[in-house]
Amino acid sequence: MAPPSAPRTGAAGDGEAAAVRPPRPRPEKKKRNPRGNDARTRRGGRALPLLIGGIAVLAVASTSGGVYAALTTDKAGPAGSGGPQEAAPPSVAPGDPVNVANGGQVAPLRRVVPPDVLAVGTASIPAAKIRQIAKLGRVKDVTAVAGGAVQLQGRQVNAFAVDPSVFRSWTPPGTAKKTELWEALAGNRFVVSPAAAEQLQLTRGYQYPVVARTMPKLTMGGSGPLGLPGIDMLVSTKSGGAMGLVPNVAVLVNAPGVSPATVVKAVSKVLGHGTSVLNLHESKYQTPADGNRPGSYLDLYKQAATSCQGLSWTVLAAIGQVESDHGRNAGRSSAGALGPMQFLPSTWKAYGVDGDRDGKADIMNPYDAIPGAAKYLCANGAGKGGKQLYRAVWHYNHADWYVQKVLNLAKAYATRYR
């Protein structure tokens, strides 16, 4: 979720509730294929050379070509060349998500990786340092991207060059599931934040000159909340390389179960002076993804809980962690359960919710699945607390160990986010 550094299931030491993590038996209701360590693959990626005083939002551009030379490489080439390569999304149990296209240019969305920390350098971050960050305690995922300040519509904009199949997982859930955005990016069109689209008066399908080391004309492919402060534009790795964006200039870090401030200190120590390291959970970086629409799993759990008087969001968060690790393992279980909250399709027919009001209740969509879980729990008395809550969680998965694990994790969340 983006639950900022929430406790997580997995090997002991992954989160605060490690002591209450017995190996999961295979209950009758939901036998689950073992995920193994593939869901915890640390990923390298392309980095980005960042921008304008750490991270500015649509700063007024300088007309001097020198500013772009300072933020782009002298030689055009594949963004991220020479750095760690982004790995393919980890495999999951059979059963592709139903809300994304298969066989296209972009891999299906199979997990969500909420970024906790963003580090931006003034030049390429050495691959050895990126690997060192990936080895820090409790760091689960790392991705590096190319980037820099470019000029678009007479304004200076911070851009990342990314692999859409990989980077979509690092964006807010609502953006990550918009396959059309990522297919546009794979087709070498550019994607911007809603703020940039509005302020720069950009129109989807129109070409615009982008001034960097070179000046290509790129087509706008769409817009969506990117979830990163000051980053308002995404281009493909191919376009970024041709434009001369700086490889490995920025690193995103996911470290659940540990304070983001602690991660900031550790990453800062690795990277040294001259690198801006941001705690993405600071209030000044928290902006709604779409008006009042939740922008992270944490926000989704909190909002969904309001639909059931007496139900704590921490229970939903605990179930989301146990069932799919907050969307990371949302594929089909051996019993046929699907999605971030692992509903059986038969149960979903009765309790599915169209949480994002797009006209369908999608079992794979966290905006639908999390409110659906709240509805199901509430129908079984979760809002009454005590024994009724225990019984409601038991209905979710018929095993006492499961109930105890969920309730213990819920207490850990309550302690962490009080």
JSON list of C-alpha atoms in Angstrom, two decimals, residues 76-301:
[
{"chain": "A", "resi": 76, "resn": "ALA", "atom": "CA", "xyz": [22.99, 9.90, -26.85]},
{"chain": "A", "resi": 77, "resn": "GLY", "atom": "CA", "xyz": [22.63, 6.27, -25.93]},
{"chain": "A", "resi": 78, "resn": "PRO", "atom": "CA", "xyz": [20.35, 3.84, -24.15]},
{"chain": "A", "resi": 79, "resn": "ALA", "atom": "CA", "xyz": [19.22, 5.39, -20.90]},
{"chain": "A", "resi": 80, "resn": "GLY", "atom": "CA", "xyz": [20.74, 3.54, -18.02]},
{"chain": "A", "resi": 81, "resn": "SER", "atom": "CA", "xyz": [23.51, 1.89, -20.03]},
{"chain": "A", "resi": 82, "resn": "GLY", "atom": "CA", "xyz": [26.28, 0.76, -17.75]},
{"chain": "A", "resi": 83, "resn": "GLY", "atom": "CA", "xyz": [24.00, 0.56, -14.72]},
{"chain": "A", "resi": 84, "resn": "PRO", "atom": "CA", "xyz": [22.05, -2.28, -13.18]},
{"chain": "A", "resi": 85, "resn": "GLN", "atom": "CA", "xyz": [19.34, -3.56, -15.48]},
{"chain": "A", "resi": 86, "resn": "GLU", "atom": "CA", "xyz": [15.67, -3.63, -14.57]},
{"chain": "A", "resi": 87, "resn": "ALA", "atom": "CA", "xyz": [14.51, -7.17, -14.06]},
{"chain": "A", "resi": 88, "resn": "ALA", "atom": "CA", "xyz": [11.26, -8.48, -15.46]},
{"chain": "A", "resi": 89, "resn": "PRO", "atom": "CA", "xyz": [8.37, -8.53, -12.99]},
{"chain": "A", "resi": 90, "resn": "PRO", "atom": "CA", "xyz": [8.56, -11.63, -10.79]},
{"chain": "A", "resi": 91, "resn": "SER", "atom": "CA", "xyz": [6.49, -14.59, -11.79]},
{"chain": "A", "resi": 92, "resn": "VAL", "atom": "CA", "xyz": [3.29, -15.38, -9.95]},
{"chain": "A", "resi": 93, "resn": "ALA", "atom": "CA", "xyz": [0.87, -18.26, -9.84]},
{"chain": "A", "resi": 94, "resn": "PRO", "atom": "CA", "xyz": [-1.08, -18.99, -13.05]},
{"chain": "A", "resi": 95, "resn": "GLY", "atom": "CA", "xyz": [-3.88, -16.61, -13.81]},
{"chain": "A", "resi": 96, "resn": "ASP", "atom": "CA", "xyz": [-3.30, -13.20, -15.39]},
{"chain": "A", "resi": 97, "resn": "PRO", "atom": "CA", "xyz": [-4.94, -10.06, -14.03]},
{"chain": "A", "resi": 98, "resn": "VAL", "atom": "CA", "xyz": [-8.23, -9.42, -15.77]},
{"chain": "A", "resi": 99, "resn": "ASN", "atom": "CA", "xyz": [-7.90, -5.66, -15.99]},
{"chain": "A", "resi": 100, "resn": "VAL", "atom": "CA", "xyz": [-4.86, -5.49, -18.24]},
{"chain": "A", "resi": 101, "resn": "ALA", "atom": "CA", "xyz": [-4.19, -6.56, -21.80]},
{"chain": "A", "resi": 102, "resn": "ASN", "atom": "CA", "xyz": [-2.04, -9.57, -22.56]},
{"chain": "A", "resi": 103, "resn": "GLY", "atom": "CA", "xyz": [0.14, -10.02, -25.60]},
{"chain": "A", "resi": 104, "resn": "GLY", "atom": "CA", "xyz": [0.71, -6.29, -26.07]},
{"chain": "A", "resi": 105, "resn": "GLN", "atom": "CA", "xyz": [3.79, -4.14, -25.69]},
{"chain": "A", "resi": 106, "resn": "VAL", "atom": "CA", "xyz": [3.51, -3.89, -21.92]},
{"chain": "A", "resi": 107, "resn": "ALA", "atom": "CA", "xyz": [3.69, -6.67, -19.36]},
{"chain": "A", "resi": 108, "resn": "PRO", "atom": "CA", "xyz": [0.54, -7.21, -17.25]},
{"chain": "A", "resi": 109, "resn": "LEU", "atom": "CA", "xyz": [0.42, -5.43, -13.92]},
{"chain": "A", "resi": 110, "resn": "ARG", "atom": "CA", "xyz": [1.04, -8.11, -11.33]},
{"chain": "A", "resi": 111, "resn": "ARG", "atom": "CA", "xyz": [2.23, -6.15, -8.34]},
{"chain": "A", "resi": 112, "resn": "VAL", "atom": "CA", "xyz": [2.47, -2.69, -6.86]},
{"chain": "A", "resi": 113, "resn": "VAL", "atom": "CA", "xyz": [5.67, -1.36, -5.28]},
{"chain": "A", "resi": 114, "resn": "PRO", "atom": "CA", "xyz": [5.03, 1.74, -3.16]},
{"chain": "A", "resi": 115, "resn": "PRO", "atom": "CA", "xyz": [8.14, 3.94, -3.17]},
{"chain": "A", "resi": 116, "resn": "ASP", "atom": "CA", "xyz": [9.27, 5.11, 0.26]},
{"chain": "A", "resi": 117, "resn": "VAL", "atom": "CA", "xyz": [12.39, 7.08, -0.67]},
{"chain": "A", "resi": 118, "resn": "LEU", "atom": "CA", "xyz": [13.56, 8.92, -3.78]},
{"chain": "A", "resi": 119, "resn": "ALA", "atom": "CA", "xyz": [17.23, 9.78, -4.24]},
{"chain": "A", "resi": 120, "resn": "VAL", "atom": "CA", "xyz": [18.33, 12.12, -7.02]},
{"chain": "A", "resi": 121, "resn": "GLY", "atom": "CA", "xyz": [21.91, 12.84, -7.98]},
{"chain": "A", "resi": 122, "resn": "THR", "atom": "CA", "xyz": [23.55, 15.56, -10.02]},
{"chain": "A", "resi": 123, "resn": "ALA", "atom": "CA", "xyz": [25.15, 12.90, -12.22]},
{"chain": "A", "resi": 124, "resn": "SER", "atom": "CA", "xyz": [24.84, 9.17, -12.78]},
{"chain": "A", "resi": 125, "resn": "ILE", "atom": "CA", "xyz": [24.76, 7.21, -9.52]},
{"chain": "A", "resi": 126, "resn": "PRO", "atom": "CA", "xyz": [27.39, 4.43, -9.72]},
{"chain": "A", "resi": 127, "resn": "ALA", "atom": "CA", "xyz": [25.98, 0.93, -10.17]},
{"chain": "A", "resi": 128, "resn": "ALA", "atom": "CA", "xyz": [27.98, -0.26, -7.14]},
{"chain": "A", "resi": 129, "resn": "LYS", "atom": "CA", "xyz": [26.19, 2.25, -4.91]},
{"chain": "A", "resi": 130, "resn": "ILE", "atom": "CA", "xyz": [22.81, 1.19, -6.27]},
{"chain": "A", "resi": 131, "resn": "ARG", "atom": "CA", "xyz": [23.66, -2.42, -5.43]},
{"chain": "A", "resi": 132, "resn": "GLN", "atom": "CA", "xyz": [24.76, -1.27, -1.97]},
{"chain": "A", "resi": 133, "resn": "ILE", "atom": "CA", "xyz": [21.37, 0.38, -1.42]},
{"chain": "A", "resi": 134, "resn": "ALA", "atom": "CA", "xyz": [19.61, -2.81, -2.51]},
{"chain": "A", "resi": 135, "resn": "LYS", "atom": "CA", "xyz": [21.51, -4.72, 0.19]},
{"chain": "A", "resi": 136, "resn": "LEU", "atom": "CA", "xyz": [20.49, -2.42, 3.03]},
{"chain": "A", "resi": 137, "resn": "GLY", "atom": "CA", "xyz": [18.48, -4.11, 5.77]},
{"chain": "A", "resi": 138, "resn": "ARG", "atom": "CA", "xyz": [14.75, -4.42, 5.02]},
{"chain": "A", "resi": 139, "resn": "VAL", "atom": "CA", "xyz": [15.06, -2.87, 1.57]},
{"chain": "A", "resi": 140, "resn": "LYS", "atom": "CA", "xyz": [12.85, -4.99, -0.67]},
{"chain": "A", "resi": 141, "resn": "ASP", "atom": "CA", "xyz": [12.97, -3.25, -4.03]},
{"chain": "A", "resi": 142, "resn": "VAL", "atom": "CA", "xyz": [15.18, -0.73, -5.76]},
{"chain": "A", "resi": 143, "resn": "THR", "atom": "CA", "xyz": [14.86, 0.72, -9.23]},
{"chain": "A", "resi": 144, "resn": "ALA", "atom": "CA", "xyz": [17.04, 3.34, -10.88]},
{"chain": "A", "resi": 145, "resn": "VAL", "atom": "CA", "xyz": [15.98, 5.52, -13.80]},
{"chain": "A", "resi": 146, "resn": "ALA", "atom": "CA", "xyz": [17.42, 7.98, -16.27]},
{"chain": "A", "resi": 147, "resn": "GLY", "atom": "CA", "xyz": [16.19, 11.53, -16.24]},
{"chain": "A", "resi": 148, "resn": "GLY", "atom": "CA", "xyz": [16.81, 15.24, -16.38]},
{"chain": "A", "resi": 149, "resn": "ALA", "atom": "CA", "xyz": [15.29, 18.65, -16.88]},
{"chain": "A", "resi": 150, "resn": "VAL", "atom": "CA", "xyz": [13.85, 19.21, -20.35]},
{"chain": "A", "resi": 151, "resn": "GLN", "atom": "CA", "xyz": [11.95, 22.06, -21.94]},
{"chain": "A", "resi": 152, "resn": "LEU", "atom": "CA", "xyz": [8.33, 21.52, -22.95]},
{"chain": "A", "resi": 153, "resn": "GLN", "atom": "CA", "xyz": [6.02, 24.32, -24.08]},
{"chain": "A", "resi": 154, "resn": "GLY", "atom": "CA", "xyz": [8.55, 26.88, -22.89]},
{"chain": "A", "resi": 155, "resn": "ARG", "atom": "CA", "xyz": [8.69, 25.47, -19.36]},
{"chain": "A", "resi": 156, "resn": "GLN", "atom": "CA", "xyz": [11.31, 23.40, -17.62]},
{"chain": "A", "resi": 157, "resn": "VAL", "atom": "CA", "xyz": [9.97, 19.97, -16.67]},
{"chain": "A", "resi": 158, "resn": "ASN", "atom": "CA", "xyz": [11.61, 17.12, -14.79]},
{"chain": "A", "resi": 159, "resn": "ALA", "atom": "CA", "xyz": [11.46, 13.92, -16.83]},
{"chain": "A", "resi": 160, "resn": "PHE", "atom": "CA", "xyz": [12.23, 10.28, -16.15]},
{"chain": "A", "resi": 161, "resn": "ALA", "atom": "CA", "xyz": [13.07, 7.76, -18.87]},
{"chain": "A", "resi": 162, "resn": "VAL", "atom": "CA", "xyz": [11.61, 4.40, -17.88]},
{"chain": "A", "resi": 163, "resn": "ASP", "atom": "CA", "xyz": [10.71, 0.89, -18.96]},
{"chain": "A", "resi": 164, "resn": "PRO", "atom": "CA", "xyz": [6.88, 0.98, -18.79]},
{"chain": "A", "resi": 165, "resn": "SER", "atom": "CA", "xyz": [6.54, -2.72, -17.97]},
{"chain": "A", "resi": 166, "resn": "VAL", "atom": "CA", "xyz": [8.63, -2.22, -14.84]},
{"chain": "A", "resi": 167, "resn": "PHE", "atom": "CA", "xyz": [8.04, 1.35, -13.77]},
{"chain": "A", "resi": 168, "resn": "ARG", "atom": "CA", "xyz": [4.23, 1.17, -13.77]},
{"chain": "A", "resi": 169, "resn": "SER", "atom": "CA", "xyz": [4.48, -0.87, -10.57]},
{"chain": "A", "resi": 170, "resn": "TRP", "atom": "CA", "xyz": [6.05, 2.11, -8.80]},
{"chain": "A", "resi": 171, "resn": "THR", "atom": "CA", "xyz": [3.20, 4.51, -9.56]},
{"chain": "A", "resi": 172, "resn": "PRO", "atom": "CA", "xyz": [-0.08, 4.99, -7.64]},
{"chain": "A", "resi": 173, "resn": "PRO", "atom": "CA", "xyz": [-2.51, 2.05, -8.08]},
{"chain": "A", "resi": 174, "resn": "GLY", "atom": "CA", "xyz": [-4.93, 4.04, -10.25]},
{"chain": "A", "resi": 175, "resn": "THR", "atom": "CA", "xyz": [-2.14, 5.02, -12.64]},
{"chain": "A", "resi": 176, "resn": "ALA", "atom": "CA", "xyz": [-0.48, 1.61, -12.60]},
{"chain": "A", "resi": 177, "resn": "LYS", "atom": "CA", "xyz": [-3.65, -0.09, -13.83]},
{"chain": "A", "resi": 178, "resn": "LYS", "atom": "CA", "xyz": [-4.15, 2.31, -16.77]},
{"chain": "A", "resi": 179, "resn": "THR", "atom": "CA", "xyz": [-2.59, 0.06, -19.38]},
{"chain": "A", "resi": 180, "resn": "GLU", "atom": "CA", "xyz": [-3.25, 2.56, -22.14]},
{"chain": "A", "resi": 181, "resn": "LEU", "atom": "CA", "xyz": [-0.77, 4.97, -20.54]},
{"chain": "A", "resi": 182, "resn": "TRP", "atom": "CA", "xyz": [1.98, 2.39, -20.41]},
{"chain": "A", "resi": 183, "resn": "GLU", "atom": "CA", "xyz": [1.31, 1.17, -23.93]},
{"chain": "A", "resi": 184, "resn": "ALA", "atom": "CA", "xyz": [1.58, 4.79, -25.09]},
{"chain": "A", "resi": 185, "resn": "LEU", "atom": "CA", "xyz": [4.91, 5.06, -23.31]},
{"chain": "A", "resi": 186, "resn": "ALA", "atom": "CA", "xyz": [6.10, 1.82, -24.89]},
{"chain": "A", "resi": 187, "resn": "GLY", "atom": "CA", "xyz": [5.19, 3.38, -28.25]},
{"chain": "A", "resi": 188, "resn": "ASN", "atom": "CA", "xyz": [7.62, 6.23, -27.54]},
{"chain": "A", "resi": 189, "resn": "ARG", "atom": "CA", "xyz": [4.92, 8.73, -26.68]},
{"chain": "A", "resi": 190, "resn": "PHE", "atom": "CA", "xyz": [5.25, 10.73, -23.48]},
{"chain": "A", "resi": 191, "resn": "VAL", "atom": "CA", "xyz": [3.09, 10.74, -20.37]},
{"chain": "A", "resi": 192, "resn": "VAL", "atom": "CA", "xyz": [2.67, 13.65, -17.97]},
{"chain": "A", "resi": 193, "resn": "SER", "atom": "CA", "xyz": [1.09, 14.41, -14.63]},
{"chain": "A", "resi": 194, "resn": "PRO", "atom": "CA", "xyz": [-2.41, 15.97, -14.66]},
{"chain": "A", "resi": 195, "resn": "ALA", "atom": "CA", "xyz": [-0.89, 19.22, -13.35]},
{"chain": "A", "resi": 196, "resn": "ALA", "atom": "CA", "xyz": [1.55, 19.40, -16.25]},
{"chain": "A", "resi": 197, "resn": "ALA", "atom": "CA", "xyz": [-1.16, 18.54, -18.77]},
{"chain": "A", "resi": 198, "resn": "GLU", "atom": "CA", "xyz": [-3.31, 21.39, -17.46]},
{"chain": "A", "resi": 199, "resn": "GLN", "atom": "CA", "xyz": [-0.62, 24.02, -16.92]},
{"chain": "A", "resi": 200, "resn": "LEU", "atom": "CA", "xyz": [1.12, 23.39, -20.23]},
{"chain": "A", "resi": 201, "resn": "GLN", "atom": "CA", "xyz": [-2.19, 22.95, -22.10]},
{"chain": "A", "resi": 202, "resn": "LEU", "atom": "CA", "xyz": [-1.17, 19.62, -23.59]},
{"chain": "A", "resi": 203, "resn": "THR", "atom": "CA", "xyz": [-3.54, 17.58, -25.72]},
{"chain": "A", "resi": 204, "resn": "ARG", "atom": "CA", "xyz": [-3.39, 13.82, -26.09]},
{"chain": "A", "resi": 205, "resn": "GLY", "atom": "CA", "xyz": [-2.40, 12.76, -29.61]},
{"chain": "A", "resi": 206, "resn": "TYR", "atom": "CA", "xyz": [-0.63, 16.02, -30.45]},
{"chain": "A", "resi": 207, "resn": "GLN", "atom": "CA", "xyz": [3.10, 16.34, -31.14]},
{"chain": "A", "resi": 208, "resn": "TYR", "atom": "CA", "xyz": [5.30, 18.69, -29.12]},
{"chain": "A", "resi": 209, "resn": "PRO", "atom": "CA", "xyz": [9.01, 19.53, -29.44]},
{"chain": "A", "resi": 210, "resn": "VAL", "atom": "CA", "xyz": [10.98, 18.49, -26.35]},
{"chain": "A", "resi": 211, "resn": "VAL", "atom": "CA", "xyz": [14.26, 20.35, -25.86]},
{"chain": "A", "resi": 212, "resn": "ALA", "atom": "CA", "xyz": [17.09, 18.37, -24.30]},
{"chain": "A", "resi": 213, "resn": "ARG", "atom": "CA", "xyz": [20.46, 17.36, -25.81]},
{"chain": "A", "resi": 214, "resn": "THR", "atom": "CA", "xyz": [18.43, 16.84, -28.97]},
{"chain": "A", "resi": 215, "resn": "MET", "atom": "CA", "xyz": [15.00, 18.24, -29.84]},
{"chain": "A", "resi": 216, "resn": "PRO", "atom": "CA", "xyz": [12.68, 15.40, -30.87]},
{"chain": "A", "resi": 217, "resn": "LYS", "atom": "CA", "xyz": [8.99, 15.89, -31.53]},
{"chain": "A", "resi": 218, "resn": "LEU", "atom": "CA", "xyz": [7.08, 13.53, -29.28]},
{"chain": "A", "resi": 219, "resn": "THR", "atom": "CA", "xyz": [3.38, 12.75, -29.13]},
{"chain": "A", "resi": 220, "resn": "MET", "atom": "CA", "xyz": [1.51, 13.09, -25.86]},
{"chain": "A", "resi": 221, "resn": "GLY", "atom": "CA", "xyz": [0.17, 9.69, -24.91]},
{"chain": "A", "resi": 222, "resn": "GLY", "atom": "CA", "xyz": [-1.91, 10.66, -21.87]},
{"chain": "A", "resi": 223, "resn": "SER", "atom": "CA", "xyz": [-1.69, 11.77, -18.26]},
{"chain": "A", "resi": 224, "resn": "GLY", "atom": "CA", "xyz": [-1.98, 10.26, -14.81]},
{"chain": "A", "resi": 225, "resn": "PRO", "atom": "CA", "xyz": [-0.72, 10.92, -11.27]},
{"chain": "A", "resi": 226, "resn": "LEU", "atom": "CA", "xyz": [2.91, 9.80, -11.08]},
{"chain": "A", "resi": 227, "resn": "GLY", "atom": "CA", "xyz": [3.20, 9.92, -7.30]},
{"chain": "A", "resi": 228, "resn": "LEU", "atom": "CA", "xyz": [6.67, 11.50, -7.30]},
{"chain": "A", "resi": 229, "resn": "PRO", "atom": "CA", "xyz": [7.15, 15.10, -6.19]},
{"chain": "A", "resi": 230, "resn": "GLY", "atom": "CA", "xyz": [8.40, 17.34, -8.97]},
{"chain": "A", "resi": 231, "resn": "ILE", "atom": "CA", "xyz": [8.44, 14.61, -11.62]},
{"chain": "A", "resi": 232, "resn": "ASP", "atom": "CA", "xyz": [5.91, 15.59, -14.25]},
{"chain": "A", "resi": 233, "resn": "MET", "atom": "CA", "xyz": [6.94, 13.70, -17.37]},
{"chain": "A", "resi": 234, "resn": "LEU", "atom": "CA", "xyz": [7.80, 10.14, -18.38]},
{"chain": "A", "resi": 235, "resn": "VAL", "atom": "CA", "xyz": [9.40, 9.09, -21.64]},
{"chain": "A", "resi": 236, "resn": "SER", "atom": "CA", "xyz": [10.52, 5.68, -22.83]},
{"chain": "A", "resi": 237, "resn": "THR", "atom": "CA", "xyz": [14.09, 4.51, -22.32]},
{"chain": "A", "resi": 238, "resn": "LYS", "atom": "CA", "xyz": [14.57, 4.75, -26.09]},
{"chain": "A", "resi": 239, "resn": "SER", "atom": "CA", "xyz": [13.39, 8.37, -26.20]},
{"chain": "A", "resi": 240, "resn": "GLY", "atom": "CA", "xyz": [15.38, 9.23, -23.09]},
{"chain": "A", "resi": 241, "resn": "GLY", "atom": "CA", "xyz": [18.55, 7.79, -24.59]},
{"chain": "A", "resi": 242, "resn": "ALA", "atom": "CA", "xyz": [18.08, 9.72, -27.81]},
{"chain": "A", "resi": 243, "resn": "MET", "atom": "CA", "xyz": [17.46, 12.91, -25.81]},
{"chain": "A", "resi": 244, "resn": "GLY", "atom": "CA", "xyz": [20.60, 12.39, -23.76]},
{"chain": "A", "resi": 245, "resn": "LEU", "atom": "CA", "xyz": [18.95, 12.06, -20.37]},
{"chain": "A", "resi": 246, "resn": "VAL", "atom": "CA", "xyz": [21.37, 11.11, -17.63]},
{"chain": "A", "resi": 247, "resn": "PRO", "atom": "CA", "xyz": [21.42, 7.38, -16.86]},
{"chain": "A", "resi": 248, "resn": "ASN", "atom": "CA", "xyz": [21.02, 6.20, -13.27]},
{"chain": "A", "resi": 249, "resn": "VAL", "atom": "CA", "xyz": [20.43, 9.72, -11.98]},
{"chain": "A", "resi": 250, "resn": "ALA", "atom": "CA", "xyz": [17.65, 8.76, -9.58]},
{"chain": "A", "resi": 251, "resn": "VAL", "atom": "CA", "xyz": [16.84, 5.76, -7.40]},
{"chain": "A", "resi": 252, "resn": "LEU", "atom": "CA", "xyz": [13.50, 4.71, -5.92]},
{"chain": "A", "resi": 253, "resn": "VAL", "atom": "CA", "xyz": [13.59, 2.56, -2.79]},
{"chain": "A", "resi": 254, "resn": "ASN", "atom": "CA", "xyz": [10.87, 0.42, -1.22]},
{"chain": "A", "resi": 255, "resn": "ALA", "atom": "CA", "xyz": [11.56, -0.64, 2.37]},
{"chain": "A", "resi": 256, "resn": "PRO", "atom": "CA", "xyz": [8.43, -1.85, 4.19]},
{"chain": "A", "resi": 257, "resn": "GLY", "atom": "CA", "xyz": [8.47, -2.38, 7.91]},
{"chain": "A", "resi": 258, "resn": "VAL", "atom": "CA", "xyz": [11.01, 0.33, 8.69]},
{"chain": "A", "resi": 259, "resn": "SER", "atom": "CA", "xyz": [10.71, 4.08, 9.20]},
{"chain": "A", "resi": 260, "resn": "PRO", "atom": "CA", "xyz": [11.26, 5.98, 5.92]},
{"chain": "A", "resi": 261, "resn": "ALA", "atom": "CA", "xyz": [13.37, 8.49, 7.87]},
{"chain": "A", "resi": 262, "resn": "THR", "atom": "CA", "xyz": [15.73, 5.63, 8.78]},
{"chain": "A", "resi": 263, "resn": "VAL", "atom": "CA", "xyz": [15.94, 4.62, 5.13]},
{"chain": "A", "resi": 264, "resn": "VAL", "atom": "CA", "xyz": [16.71, 8.21, 4.14]},
{"chain": "A", "resi": 265, "resn": "LYS", "atom": "CA", "xyz": [19.67, 8.27, 6.55]},
{"chain": "A", "resi": 266, "resn": "ALA", "atom": "CA", "xyz": [21.00, 4.94, 5.30]},
{"chain": "A", "resi": 267, "resn": "VAL", "atom": "CA", "xyz": [20.66, 5.88, 1.62]},
{"chain": "A", "resi": 268, "resn": "SER", "atom": "CA", "xyz": [22.20, 9.30, 2.25]},
{"chain": "A", "resi": 269, "resn": "LYS", "atom": "CA", "xyz": [25.17, 7.63, 3.89]},
{"chain": "A", "resi": 270, "resn": "VAL", "atom": "CA", "xyz": [25.67, 5.38, 0.87]},
{"chain": "A", "resi": 271, "resn": "LEU", "atom": "CA", "xyz": [25.36, 8.16, -1.71]},
{"chain": "A", "resi": 272, "resn": "GLY", "atom": "CA", "xyz": [27.19, 10.91, 0.17]},
{"chain": "A", "resi": 273, "resn": "HIS", "atom": "CA", "xyz": [27.03, 14.64, -0.44]},
{"chain": "A", "resi": 274, "resn": "GLY", "atom": "CA", "xyz": [25.50, 16.09, -3.58]},
{"chain": "A", "resi": 275, "resn": "THR", "atom": "CA", "xyz": [22.49, 13.77, -3.67]},
{"chain": "A", "resi": 276, "resn": "SER", "atom": "CA", "xyz": [18.98, 14.77, -2.63]},
{"chain": "A", "resi": 277, "resn": "VAL", "atom": "CA", "xyz": [17.28, 11.99, -0.67]},
{"chain": "A", "resi": 278, "resn": "LEU", "atom": "CA", "xyz": [13.55, 12.48, -0.04]},
{"chain": "A", "resi": 279, "resn": "ASN", "atom": "CA", "xyz": [11.20, 10.78, 2.40]},
{"chain": "A", "resi": 280, "resn": "LEU", "atom": "CA", "xyz": [8.13, 10.40, 0.18]},
{"chain": "A", "resi": 281, "resn": "HIS", "atom": "CA", "xyz": [5.89, 9.99, 3.23]},
{"chain": "A", "resi": 282, "resn": "GLU", "atom": "CA", "xyz": [6.46, 13.52, 4.47]},
{"chain": "A", "resi": 283, "resn": "SER", "atom": "CA", "xyz": [3.21, 15.45, 4.39]},
{"chain": "A", "resi": 284, "resn": "LYS", "atom": "CA", "xyz": [4.55, 18.01, 1.92]},
{"chain": "A", "resi": 285, "resn": "TYR", "atom": "CA", "xyz": [4.94, 15.24, -0.66]},
{"chain": "A", "resi": 286, "resn": "GLN", "atom": "CA", "xyz": [1.53, 13.68, -0.05]},
{"chain": "A", "resi": 287, "resn": "THR", "atom": "CA", "xyz": [-0.91, 14.85, -2.70]},
{"chain": "A", "resi": 288, "resn": "PRO", "atom": "CA", "xyz": [-4.18, 13.18, -3.73]},
{"chain": "A", "resi": 289, "resn": "ALA", "atom": "CA", "xyz": [-3.81, 11.13, -6.89]},
{"chain": "A", "resi": 290, "resn": "ASP", "atom": "CA", "xyz": [-7.03, 12.45, -8.40]},
{"chain": "A", "resi": 291, "resn": "GLY", "atom": "CA", "xyz": [-8.88, 15.08, -6.43]},
{"chain": "A", "resi": 292, "resn": "ASN", "atom": "CA", "xyz": [-10.02, 13.29, -3.29]},
{"chain": "A", "resi": 293, "resn": "ARG", "atom": "CA", "xyz": [-9.21, 9.89, -4.71]},
{"chain": "A", "resi": 294, "resn": "PRO", "atom": "CA", "xyz": [-6.77, 7.79, -2.66]},
{"chain": "A", "resi": 295, "resn": "GLY", "atom": "CA", "xyz": [-3.29, 7.64, -4.11]},
{"chain": "A", "resi": 296, "resn": "SER", "atom": "CA", "xyz": [-1.86, 4.66, -2.22]},
{"chain": "A", "resi": 297, "resn": "TYR", "atom": "CA", "xyz": [-2.84, 1.37, -0.63]},
{"chain": "A", "resi": 298, "resn": "LEU", "atom": "CA", "xyz": [-2.67, 3.01, 2.79]},
{"chain": "A", "resi": 299, "resn": "ASP", "atom": "CA", "xyz": [-5.19, 5.63, 1.66]},
{"chain": "A", "resi": 300, "resn": "LEU", "atom": "CA", "xyz": [-7.39, 2.94, 0.10]},
{"chain": "A", "resi": 301, "resn": "TYR", "atom": "CA", "xyz": [-7.53, 0.93, 3.32]}
]
